[in-house]
Short mmCIF file of C-alpha atoms in Angstrom, two decimals:
data_model
loop_
_atom_site.label_atom_id
_atom_site.label_comp_id
_atom_site.label_asym_id
_atom_site.label_seq_id
_atom_site.Cartn_x
_atom_site.Cartn_y
_atom_site.Cartn_z
CA MET B 1 0.03 -0.01 -0.03
CA ASN B 2 2.17 2.70 -1.36
CA ARG B 3 0.82 6.38 -1.26
CA ASP B 4 2.69 7.63 -4.36
CA LYS B 5 1.45 4.58 -6.45
CA LEU B 6 -2.06 5.18 -5.25
CA LEU B 7 -2.06 8.80 -6.12
CA LYS B 8 -0.85 8.17 -9.58
CA ARG B 9 -3.63 5.65 -9.87
CA LEU B 10 -6.21 8.14 -8.80
CA LEU B 11 -4.86 10.86 -11.27
CA SER B 12 -4.34 8.40 -14.21
CA ASP B 13 -7.76 8.75 -15.55
CA LYS B 14 -9.49 12.09 -15.04
CA ASP B 15 -12.83 10.97 -16.47
CA GLU B 16 -12.90 7.84 -14.14
CA VAL B 17 -16.36 7.85 -12.14
CA TRP B 18 -15.96 6.30 -8.68
CA ASP B 19 -19.05 4.43 -7.21
CA ILE B 20 -18.46 5.54 -3.73
CA ILE B 21 -16.21 8.44 -2.56
CA ILE B 22 -15.63 8.40 1.36
CA ILE B 23 -14.23 11.61 3.06
CA GLY B 24 -12.70 10.52 6.48
CA GLY B 25 -10.21 7.93 7.38
CA GLY B 26 -11.13 7.03 10.83
CA ALA B 27 -12.92 3.90 12.08
CA THR B 28 -16.28 4.78 10.39
CA GLY B 29 -14.77 5.68 6.88
CA LEU B 30 -12.45 2.71 6.89
CA GLY B 31 -15.38 0.38 7.76
CA ALA B 32 -17.33 1.89 4.77
CA ALA B 33 -14.41 1.47 2.50
CA VAL B 34 -13.93 -2.17 3.49
CA ASP B 35 -17.64 -2.93 3.02
CA ALA B 36 -17.98 -1.11 -0.37
CA ALA B 37 -14.63 -2.54 -1.89
CA SER B 38 -15.47 -6.05 -0.78
CA ARG B 39 -19.00 -5.71 -2.40
CA GLY B 40 -17.22 -4.86 -5.61
CA PHE B 41 -17.81 -1.18 -5.76
CA LYS B 42 -15.13 1.21 -7.27
CA THR B 43 -14.15 2.86 -3.95
CA LEU B 44 -12.04 6.03 -3.08
CA LEU B 45 -11.33 7.16 0.47
CA VAL B 46 -9.56 10.43 1.26
CA GLU B 47 -8.32 11.56 4.64
CA GLN B 48 -6.96 15.23 5.24
CA TYR B 49 -4.51 14.00 7.88
CA ASP B 50 -3.22 10.59 8.52
CA ILE B 51 -5.37 7.32 8.70
CA SER B 52 -6.94 7.37 12.24
CA LYS B 53 -5.14 10.66 13.32
CA GLY B 54 -8.17 11.88 14.90
CA THR B 55 -10.54 10.28 17.48
CA SER B 56 -9.99 6.82 16.22
CA SER B 57 -6.38 6.53 17.58
CA ARG B 58 -7.27 7.89 20.92
CA SER B 59 -9.72 5.38 22.32
CA THR B 60 -9.66 3.43 25.63
CA LYS B 61 -8.51 0.35 23.37
CA LEU B 62 -11.62 -1.53 24.31
CA VAL B 63 -13.83 -3.64 22.01
CA HIS B 64 -16.91 -3.79 24.29
CA GLY B 65 -20.69 -3.80 24.49
CA GLY B 66 -20.56 -1.01 27.15
CA VAL B 67 -21.24 -2.00 30.66
CA ARG B 68 -22.21 1.71 31.19
CA TYR B 69 -24.69 1.71 28.48
CA LEU B 70 -26.33 -1.33 29.98
CA ALA B 71 -26.69 0.54 33.26
CA GLN B 72 -28.28 3.39 31.28
CA GLY B 73 -30.91 0.90 29.77
CA ASP B 74 -29.47 1.41 26.19
CA LEU B 75 -30.05 -2.29 25.59
CA SER B 76 -30.15 -2.16 21.74
CA LEU B 77 -26.73 -0.51 21.53
CA VAL B 78 -25.21 -2.94 24.04
CA PHE B 79 -26.69 -5.87 22.04
CA GLU B 80 -25.41 -4.67 18.78
CA ALA B 81 -22.02 -3.88 20.21
CA LEU B 82 -21.61 -7.31 21.88
CA HIS B 83 -22.39 -8.98 18.60
CA GLU B 84 -19.94 -6.82 16.70
CA ARG B 85 -17.32 -7.43 19.38
CA GLY B 86 -17.62 -11.19 18.72
CA LEU B 87 -17.37 -10.77 14.97
CA LEU B 88 -14.33 -8.46 15.38
CA MET B 89 -12.73 -11.09 17.55
CA GLN B 90 -13.24 -13.67 14.90
CA ASN B 91 -12.02 -11.55 11.94
CA ALA B 92 -8.97 -9.91 13.53
CA PRO B 93 -7.57 -12.16 16.20
CA HIS B 94 -4.16 -10.87 15.82
CA LEU B 95 -5.43 -7.43 17.19
CA VAL B 96 -8.41 -8.25 19.39
CA LYS B 97 -7.96 -10.38 22.47
CA ASN B 98 -10.04 -11.46 25.51
CA GLN B 99 -9.45 -9.27 28.47
CA GLN B 100 -10.38 -10.11 32.02
CA PHE B 101 -11.97 -7.17 33.97
CA ILE B 102 -12.69 -7.19 37.69
CA ILE B 103 -15.05 -4.85 39.37
CA PRO B 104 -13.83 -4.50 43.04
CA THR B 105 -16.74 -4.39 45.64
CA TYR B 106 -16.57 -2.26 48.75
CA GLU B 107 -20.22 -2.31 49.80
CA TRP B 108 -22.28 -5.17 50.78
CA TRP B 109 -24.86 -4.78 47.93
CA GLU B 110 -22.36 -4.37 45.12
CA GLY B 111 -21.47 -7.90 44.74
CA PRO B 112 -24.82 -9.25 43.97
CA PHE B 113 -25.79 -6.14 42.07
CA TYR B 114 -22.97 -6.26 39.61
CA ASN B 115 -22.96 -9.90 39.44
CA ILE B 116 -26.56 -9.94 38.18
CA GLY B 117 -25.75 -7.10 35.72
CA MET B 118 -22.89 -8.93 34.37
CA LYS B 119 -24.97 -12.18 33.85
CA VAL B 120 -27.23 -10.11 31.78
CA TYR B 121 -24.13 -8.83 29.82
CA ASP B 122 -23.28 -12.55 29.26
CA LEU B 123 -26.75 -13.46 28.10
CA MET B 124 -26.93 -10.65 25.64
CA ALA B 125 -23.56 -11.68 24.08
CA GLY B 126 -25.01 -15.20 23.38
CA LYS B 127 -22.76 -17.52 21.47
CA LEU B 128 -20.32 -14.80 20.82
CA GLY B 129 -19.56 -14.33 24.58
CA LEU B 130 -15.95 -14.33 25.75
CA GLY B 131 -16.49 -16.23 29.13
CA PRO B 132 -18.96 -16.29 32.10
CA SER B 133 -18.77 -13.63 34.74
CA GLU B 134 -18.53 -14.58 38.30
CA LYS B 135 -18.41 -13.36 41.78
CA ILE B 136 -15.10 -13.79 43.63
CA SER B 137 -13.81 -13.48 47.12
CA LYS B 138 -11.55 -10.74 48.63
CA GLU B 139 -8.56 -13.13 48.44
CA GLU B 140 -9.23 -14.01 44.80
CA THR B 141 -9.62 -10.25 43.87
CA LEU B 142 -6.27 -9.39 45.57
CA ASN B 143 -4.52 -12.44 43.95
CA ALA B 144 -5.61 -11.17 40.45
CA ILE B 145 -4.73 -7.41 41.27
CA PRO B 146 -2.17 -7.46 44.10
CA ASN B 147 -1.91 -3.56 44.30
CA LEU B 148 -5.74 -3.09 44.79
CA ASP B 149 -6.45 -1.15 47.89
CA PRO B 150 -7.37 -3.99 50.39
CA GLU B 151 -9.01 -1.58 53.01
CA GLY B 152 -12.71 -2.15 53.03
CA LEU B 153 -12.48 -4.64 50.02
CA LEU B 154 -15.21 -7.37 50.19
CA GLY B 155 -14.46 -9.08 46.86
CA GLY B 156 -15.00 -8.59 43.21
CA VAL B 157 -16.99 -9.48 40.04
CA ILE B 158 -15.02 -10.91 36.96
CA TYR B 159 -16.29 -10.33 33.52
CA TYR B 160 -14.88 -10.47 30.00
CA ASP B 161 -14.48 -7.92 27.15
CA GLY B 162 -12.25 -7.40 24.26
CA GLN B 163 -9.15 -5.21 23.97
CA PHE B 164 -7.39 -4.08 20.77
CA ASP B 165 -5.04 -1.54 19.34
CA ASP B 166 -7.08 1.01 17.61
CA SER B 167 -4.63 2.55 15.04
CA ARG B 168 -3.09 -0.76 14.24
CA LEU B 169 -6.65 -1.93 13.40
CA ALA B 170 -7.32 1.18 11.33
CA ILE B 171 -4.23 0.57 9.14
CA ASN B 172 -5.18 -3.07 8.67
CA LEU B 173 -8.66 -2.01 7.59
CA ALA B 174 -7.13 0.32 5.13
CA GLN B 175 -5.06 -2.53 3.78
CA THR B 176 -8.16 -4.71 3.68
CA ALA B 177 -10.10 -2.26 1.55
CA TYR B 178 -6.98 -1.88 -0.68
CA GLU B 179 -6.63 -5.53 -1.24
CA ASN B 180 -10.35 -5.46 -2.37
CA GLY B 181 -9.59 -2.82 -4.98
CA ALA B 182 -10.13 0.44 -3.07
CA VAL B 183 -7.90 3.48 -3.52
CA LEU B 184 -7.15 5.05 0.00
CA LEU B 185 -5.07 8.27 0.51
CA ASN B 186 -3.91 10.03 3.55
CA TYR B 187 -2.99 13.80 3.47
CA VAL B 188 -5.66 14.47 0.75
CA LYS B 189 -8.30 17.17 1.69
CA ALA B 190 -11.69 17.64 0.32
CA VAL B 191 -12.17 21.34 -0.39
CA GLY B 192 -15.39 21.52 -2.28
CA PHE B 193 -18.16 19.72 -4.16
CA THR B 194 -19.52 20.00 -7.66
CA LYS B 195 -23.07 19.47 -8.66
CA ASP B 196 -25.08 18.80 -11.74
CA LYS B 197 -27.92 21.08 -13.07
CA GLU B 198 -30.45 19.42 -10.65
CA GLY B 199 -28.09 20.10 -7.65
CA ILE B 200 -26.99 16.58 -7.15
CA LEU B 201 -23.45 15.88 -6.23
CA ASN B 202 -21.31 14.60 -9.04
CA GLY B 203 -17.75 15.38 -7.92
CA VAL B 204 -15.35 16.53 -5.26
CA ASN B 205 -12.42 18.92 -5.45
CA LEU B 206 -9.23 17.63 -3.71
CA VAL B 207 -5.93 18.97 -2.58
CA ASP B 208 -2.72 16.91 -1.92
CA VAL B 209 -1.63 18.38 1.35
CA GLU B 210 1.81 17.27 0.68
CA THR B 211 2.32 19.12 -2.52
CA GLY B 212 -0.49 21.65 -2.70
CA ASN B 213 -1.58 20.14 -5.91
CA ALA B 214 -5.33 20.30 -6.70
CA PHE B 215 -7.45 18.05 -8.69
CA HIS B 216 -11.10 16.91 -9.19
CA VAL B 217 -12.69 13.55 -9.18
CA LYS B 218 -16.07 12.35 -10.22
CA GLY B 219 -18.38 10.05 -8.23
CA LYS B 220 -21.87 8.53 -7.98
CA THR B 221 -22.20 8.62 -4.22
CA PHE B 222 -20.51 10.49 -1.34
CA ILE B 223 -20.13 9.76 2.21
CA ASN B 224 -19.12 12.23 4.97
CA ALA B 225 -17.56 10.20 7.61
CA ALA B 226 -15.39 12.97 8.81
CA GLY B 227 -15.91 12.49 12.51
CA ILE B 228 -15.49 15.75 14.53
CA PHE B 229 -15.14 17.50 11.10
CA VAL B 230 -18.63 16.30 9.62
CA GLY B 231 -19.97 19.83 9.99
CA ASP B 232 -17.25 21.27 7.75
CA ILE B 233 -18.09 18.79 4.88
CA LYS B 234 -21.77 19.50 5.42
CA ASN B 235 -21.01 23.17 5.06
CA MET B 236 -19.28 22.41 1.73
CA ASP B 237 -22.45 20.81 0.36
CA GLU B 238 -25.06 23.12 1.92
CA GLY B 239 -23.25 26.47 1.87
CA GLU B 240 -24.15 27.27 5.40
CA LYS B 241 -22.83 26.54 8.90
CA SER B 242 -24.30 23.27 10.12
CA ASN B 243 -24.29 22.11 13.79
CA SER B 244 -24.08 18.39 13.22
CA VAL B 245 -22.56 16.85 16.34
CA VAL B 246 -21.87 17.58 19.99
CA LEU B 247 -18.17 17.14 20.85
CA SER B 248 -17.08 15.45 23.96
CA ARG B 249 -13.41 15.26 25.11
CA GLY B 250 -12.23 12.02 26.71
CA ILE B 251 -8.65 11.92 28.15
CA HIS B 252 -6.39 9.04 29.12
CA ILE B 253 -3.06 8.91 31.26
CA VAL B 254 -0.55 6.15 30.79
CA LEU B 255 1.42 4.70 33.76
CA ASP B 256 4.07 2.14 34.36
CA LYS B 257 2.83 -1.51 34.64
CA SER B 258 3.73 -1.52 38.43
CA PHE B 259 0.42 0.50 39.06
CA LEU B 260 -1.62 -2.42 37.83
CA GLN B 261 0.11 -5.75 38.83
CA GLY B 262 -1.24 -8.88 37.26
CA ASN B 263 -2.98 -9.25 33.99
CA SER B 264 -6.59 -8.22 35.00
CA ALA B 265 -8.12 -4.82 34.11
CA ILE B 266 -10.14 -2.86 36.63
CA MET B 267 -13.50 -1.32 36.02
CA ILE B 268 -14.33 1.29 38.50
CA PRO B 269 -18.17 1.73 38.46
CA HIS B 270 -18.29 4.84 40.67
CA THR B 271 -16.41 8.11 40.00
CA THR B 272 -17.11 11.76 41.19
CA ASP B 273 -18.82 12.60 37.73
CA GLY B 274 -20.95 9.48 37.44
CA ARG B 275 -18.77 7.74 34.69
CA VAL B 276 -17.14 4.38 34.88
CA LEU B 277 -13.39 4.32 34.98
CA PHE B 278 -10.99 1.79 33.39
CA ALA B 279 -7.49 0.81 34.41
CA VAL B 280 -6.37 -1.43 31.48
CA PRO B 281 -3.08 -3.15 30.84
CA TRP B 282 -1.89 -2.29 27.22
CA HIS B 283 1.53 -2.88 25.59
CA GLY B 284 3.15 -3.35 28.93
CA LYS B 285 1.89 -0.10 30.39
CA VAL B 286 -1.46 0.95 31.94
CA ILE B 287 -4.04 3.08 30.57
CA LEU B 288 -6.40 5.13 32.95
CA GLY B 289 -9.43 6.62 31.36
CA THR B 290 -11.71 8.19 30.66
CA THR B 291 -13.29 11.63 31.15
CA ASP B 292 -16.39 13.28 29.36
CA THR B 293 -16.13 17.08 28.90
CA GLU B 294 -18.13 18.89 26.35
CA VAL B 295 -16.13 21.23 24.08
CA ASP B 296 -17.19 23.87 21.70
CA LYS B 297 -15.04 23.37 18.60
CA PRO B 298 -13.16 20.50 16.85
CA GLU B 299 -9.45 20.27 17.32
CA ILE B 300 -7.12 17.63 15.66
CA GLU B 301 -4.87 17.83 18.67
CA PRO B 302 -7.07 18.32 21.72
CA ARG B 303 -5.39 18.73 25.08
CA ALA B 304 -6.35 17.62 28.57
CA SER B 305 -7.14 20.14 31.21
CA GLU B 306 -5.33 20.06 34.68
CA GLU B 307 -8.79 19.29 36.12
CA GLU B 308 -9.24 16.29 33.98
CA ILE B 309 -5.79 14.80 34.82
CA ASP B 310 -6.40 15.50 38.51
CA PHE B 311 -9.76 13.72 38.09
CA LEU B 312 -8.19 10.50 36.76
CA LEU B 313 -5.43 10.56 39.36
CA SER B 314 -7.63 11.19 42.31
CA ASN B 315 -10.34 8.68 41.37
CA SER B 316 -7.83 5.86 40.60
CA ALA B 317 -6.00 6.56 43.87
CA ARG B 318 -9.23 5.58 45.76
CA TYR B 319 -8.79 1.95 44.50
CA LEU B 320 -4.98 1.55 44.07
CA SER B 321 -2.64 0.92 47.07
CA LYS B 322 0.08 2.91 45.17
CA ASP B 323 -1.38 6.20 44.40
CA PRO B 324 -0.31 7.63 41.03
CA GLN B 325 1.20 11.11 41.06
CA ARG B 326 1.55 13.63 38.22
CA SER B 327 5.29 12.71 38.00
CA ASP B 328 4.47 9.08 37.30
CA ILE B 329 2.48 9.84 34.01
CA LEU B 330 4.36 8.61 30.86
CA SER B 331 1.87 10.19 28.46
CA VAL B 332 -1.45 11.90 28.33
CA PHE B 333 -3.68 11.82 25.27
CA ALA B 334 -7.04 13.19 24.54
CA GLY B 335 -9.62 12.52 21.82
CA LEU B 336 -13.02 14.27 20.87
CA ARG B 337 -16.12 12.17 20.42
CA PRO B 338 -18.44 13.22 17.74
CA LEU B 339 -21.66 12.46 19.29
CA ALA B 340 -25.04 12.52 17.42
CA ILE B 341 -27.08 15.54 18.44
CA SER B 342 -30.18 14.56 20.52
CA GLU B 343 -33.51 15.81 19.97
CA GLY B 344 -35.09 17.88 22.62
CA LYS B 345 -33.51 19.38 25.83
CA ALA B 346 -29.79 19.47 26.27
CA ILE B 347 -28.29 16.72 28.33
CA PRO B 348 -24.74 15.94 29.64
CA THR B 349 -22.52 14.46 26.96
CA LYS B 350 -21.95 11.32 29.19
CA ASP B 351 -25.68 10.58 28.77
CA ILE B 352 -25.85 10.98 24.95
CA SER B 353 -26.35 7.69 23.37
CA ARG B 354 -23.33 6.32 21.24
CA LYS B 355 -25.71 5.05 18.59
CA HIS B 356 -24.96 6.23 14.87
CA GLN B 357 -27.25 8.39 12.81
CA ILE B 358 -27.20 8.52 9.06
CA SER B 359 -28.66 11.58 7.24
CA ILE B 360 -28.98 12.37 3.43
CA SER B 361 -28.99 15.93 2.28
CA PRO B 362 -31.03 17.11 -0.78
CA SER B 363 -27.79 16.85 -3.00
CA GLY B 364 -27.29 13.28 -1.86
CA LEU B 365 -24.50 13.71 0.63
CA ILE B 366 -24.69 10.85 3.07
CA THR B 367 -23.50 11.93 6.52
CA ILE B 368 -22.96 9.58 9.59
CA THR B 369 -22.60 10.91 13.23
CA GLY B 370 -22.19 9.18 16.49
CA GLY B 371 -21.15 5.61 16.80
CA LYS B 372 -18.17 3.83 18.55
CA TRP B 373 -15.23 1.74 17.39
CA THR B 374 -16.71 -1.44 18.32
CA ILE B 375 -19.54 -1.21 15.80
CA TYR B 376 -17.43 0.16 12.94
CA ARG B 377 -18.25 -2.82 10.72
CA LYS B 378 -21.99 -2.37 11.19
CA MET B 379 -21.71 1.45 10.53
CA GLY B 380 -19.90 0.67 7.34
CA GLU B 381 -22.48 -1.74 6.13
CA ASP B 382 -25.30 0.60 6.94
CA LEU B 383 -23.56 3.36 4.90
CA ILE B 384 -23.05 1.31 1.93
CA ASP B 385 -26.75 0.10 2.12
CA HIS B 386 -27.63 3.78 2.06
CA ALA B 387 -25.15 4.52 -0.86
CA ILE B 388 -26.74 1.86 -3.00
CA LEU B 389 -30.10 3.58 -2.73
CA VAL B 390 -28.90 7.08 -3.15
CA GLY B 391 -26.55 6.33 -6.11
CA GLY B 392 -28.84 3.73 -7.74
CA LEU B 393 -25.87 1.20 -7.48
CA GLU B 394 -26.25 -2.63 -8.24
CA GLU B 395 -27.70 -4.30 -5.00
CA ARG B 396 -25.07 -6.51 -3.54
CA GLU B 397 -25.00 -8.02 -0.09
CA SER B 398 -22.40 -7.05 2.51
CA VAL B 399 -19.87 -9.86 2.98
CA THR B 400 -17.84 -8.18 6.13
CA LYS B 401 -19.45 -10.32 8.84
CA ASN B 402 -17.00 -13.15 7.82
CA LEU B 403 -14.27 -11.11 6.03
CA PRO B 404 -10.71 -11.59 7.65
CA VAL B 405 -9.07 -8.44 8.39
CA HIS B 406 -5.54 -7.90 6.85
CA GLY B 407 -2.96 -9.51 9.04
CA TYR B 408 -5.49 -12.20 10.17
CA LEU B 409 -3.51 -14.76 12.21
CA LYS B 410 -5.25 -17.36 14.36
CA ASN B 411 -3.91 -18.25 17.78
CA THR B 412 -1.77 -15.20 17.81
CA ASN B 413 0.93 -15.08 20.53
CA HIS B 414 0.30 -11.58 22.11
CA ASN B 415 3.57 -11.85 23.96
CA ASP B 416 5.47 -11.74 20.67
CA PRO B 417 7.04 -8.15 20.26
CA LEU B 418 5.73 -8.06 16.68
CA TYR B 419 2.24 -9.75 17.38
CA TYR B 420 0.22 -6.60 16.30
CA TYR B 421 1.37 -7.33 12.64
CA GLY B 422 -0.32 -10.54 12.63
CA ALA B 423 0.71 -12.44 9.32
CA ASP B 424 2.83 -9.53 8.22
CA LYS B 425 5.25 -10.36 10.91
CA PHE B 426 6.51 -13.24 8.83
CA GLN B 427 7.07 -10.87 5.85
CA ILE B 428 8.98 -8.42 8.13
CA GLU B 429 11.20 -11.16 9.32
CA GLU B 430 11.68 -12.48 5.74
CA ARG B 431 11.75 -9.37 3.58
CA ILE B 432 13.61 -6.97 5.80
CA LEU B 433 15.36 -8.66 8.68
CA THR B 434 17.06 -11.38 6.82
CA LYS B 435 18.48 -8.91 4.30
CA GLU B 436 19.22 -6.03 6.57
CA LYS B 437 20.18 -7.49 9.98
CA HIS B 438 21.08 -4.27 11.50
CA LEU B 439 17.30 -3.35 11.41
CA ARG B 440 16.95 -5.88 14.26
CA GLU B 441 18.21 -3.15 16.54
CA PRO B 442 15.83 -1.60 19.07
CA ILE B 443 15.02 2.11 18.55
CA HIS B 444 14.82 2.77 22.18
CA PRO B 445 15.71 0.74 25.32
CA HIS B 446 12.40 1.43 27.12
CA LEU B 447 10.19 0.28 24.29
CA PRO B 448 10.03 -2.99 22.52
CA TYR B 449 10.16 -1.51 18.86
CA ILE B 450 12.98 -2.28 16.25
CA LYS B 451 14.26 -0.37 13.24
CA ALA B 452 12.77 -2.75 10.80
CA GLU B 453 9.28 -1.37 11.78
CA ILE B 454 10.27 2.02 10.40
CA VAL B 455 11.10 0.59 7.09
CA TRP B 456 7.89 -1.54 6.74
CA ALA B 457 5.73 1.41 7.80
CA VAL B 458 7.06 3.53 4.98
CA ARG B 459 7.04 0.78 2.34
CA ASN B 460 3.78 -0.90 3.20
CA GLU B 461 1.62 1.33 5.54
CA MET B 462 1.66 4.89 3.99
CA ALA B 463 3.76 6.50 6.83
CA ILE B 464 5.22 9.49 5.54
CA THR B 465 5.95 11.69 8.58
CA VAL B 466 7.84 10.71 11.91
CA GLU B 467 4.49 11.28 13.65
CA ASP B 468 2.65 8.76 11.50
CA PHE B 469 5.18 6.32 12.58
CA LEU B 470 5.82 6.98 16.24
CA ALA B 471 2.14 7.89 16.96
CA ARG B 472 0.13 5.39 15.19
CA ARG B 473 2.06 2.68 13.24
CA ILE B 474 3.69 1.99 16.49
CA ARG B 475 2.39 3.38 19.73
CA ALA B 476 5.38 5.08 21.27
CA LEU B 477 3.81 8.52 21.64
CA LEU B 478 0.97 7.13 23.74
CA LEU B 479 3.09 4.73 25.75
CA ASP B 480 6.09 6.89 26.76
CA ALA B 481 6.13 10.47 25.25
CA LYS B 482 9.69 11.29 26.51
CA ALA B 483 11.10 8.15 25.10
CA SER B 484 9.31 8.74 21.74
CA ILE B 485 11.06 12.12 21.58
CA GLU B 486 14.34 10.26 21.91
CA MET B 487 13.35 8.04 19.12
CA ALA B 488 12.54 10.72 16.64
CA PRO B 489 16.05 11.30 15.20
CA VAL B 490 16.38 7.57 14.40
CA ALA B 491 12.92 7.45 12.83
CA ALA B 492 13.65 10.61 10.82
CA GLU B 493 16.95 9.27 9.50
CA ILE B 494 15.75 5.96 8.29
CA MET B 495 12.49 7.48 6.87
CA ALA B 496 14.37 10.20 4.95
CA LYS B 497 16.43 7.45 3.36
CA GLU B 498 13.40 5.46 2.41
CA LEU B 499 11.31 8.43 1.19
CA LYS B 500 14.38 9.99 -0.61
CA LYS B 501 14.34 13.09 1.60
CA ASP B 502 17.18 15.30 2.46
CA ASN B 503 18.75 16.34 5.87
CA ALA B 504 16.60 19.47 6.16
CA TRP B 505 13.35 17.39 5.82
CA ALA B 506 14.61 15.05 8.52
CA GLN B 507 15.48 17.98 10.87
CA ASN B 508 12.15 19.62 10.33
CA GLN B 509 10.34 16.37 11.03
CA ILE B 510 12.29 15.99 14.44
CA ASN B 511 11.54 19.57 15.28
CA GLU B 512 7.83 19.14 14.47
CA TYR B 513 7.47 15.93 16.48
CA ILE B 514 9.27 17.23 19.51
CA LYS B 515 6.83 20.20 19.44
CA LEU B 516 3.81 17.79 19.25
CA ALA B 517 5.00 15.41 21.79
CA ARG B 518 5.67 17.80 24.54
CA GLY B 519 1.98 18.19 24.64
CA TYR B 520 1.57 14.60 25.57
CA LEU B 521 4.26 14.99 28.35
CA SER B 522 2.22 17.49 30.29
CA GLY B 523 -1.17 16.71 28.96
CA TYR B 524 -2.03 20.18 28.21
CA ASP B 525 -0.42 23.27 26.43
CA GLU B 526 1.89 25.20 28.56
#
């Protein structure tokens, strides 16, 4: 999947008419691209930044039904998400794994209450369930999580959910769509639509962000899956400002694994703002999250507030015997949820349903809002069903329920340092490491990544900036922001060689990356 070749393919025939053009390279757009391409439609996806640069690389890394939504009574969303969780685990076993969660109980009523709730969760998952929930004793709870605060602890409730690597799944979905014939391009921005005499969309004006070159492509149907920027795309169509989504910021802090000993995750059902809080082991670190703060405008690099960081630290300290301090934070990352606007009176963002909504403008623009990572496949299927109707395309059934995601590898060993590449791991070893043995060298002593991954990301995964690699092709920025800054010169040197760039380009990439990563060190702009 080479960007230069894909761009040449796009520009080779100016009269080509695409069946489906998708704007947005996050979970939703990628799900639509996979669905459309696998049905045999001529599919183009463009993303103004990098694949999954926005919200889709900033999740809590959970593939789940949503215990909180169960408590809110949103049963249809939970049922749908649990079903999709099972399908995703079947179709991408190299990236999605079964994760044990424990709800610690400190009040007499919590044990039976949560046990019953999780039994309902199990029943809703049906044959796609990951394991039966059960009530456990104080001793069993502390054996599973030795550094849980024992004072007042009565026991716990075990349940099972899925865990994944969000940006790795995103790039694998892009590869899946590509292998089914789609053209996908990062750093290509949609700047305007064209319409026929009846006012129906027939093309989109694009700009290659890398070069500034502008061009026009024709299409039959157009999907607005721009996430937090859906309003901008609707404005291009309707010519007026559109309030399409409510934006909610969720932040996470990353800590050393010593703060969560054992392999179990913690689900904390009571926080001071009424949300649940997760402490989840991930890539040898611990993720604490999340928050829910309404914000006014979209930002591609949102920052946490000091209050949000303090909220996570103080709420987690109530349950951990080792209280995390600000100095213990390895990285802070934030994402904005594009929540579908609810009819009627205003409600807190934490209470807005995560269900997706699809609308169609008079010109034929198909816009999707809301949703969540777990149901990306279903959102993609729903979008293409709408596109078939809007564009008068040939009716073809979706095949994604049983479509393996690129890299599919059954019985993946998640302790393997290269496990998240799935079947591509063998190609990295054969095509790169056997020929260039020096690329086995680690990039940094504190993280498990090797130099061969830089080469692979450029040659096969459309990484064209140091940030693309360190933030999303590997997860160094999220796992240890300081270490990732120290990795930037190595990444820039190897990428410059692969991309045929000069020393000035490499130095500029290092400077830009350091500027970005400093915000992950503190969590907020200083």
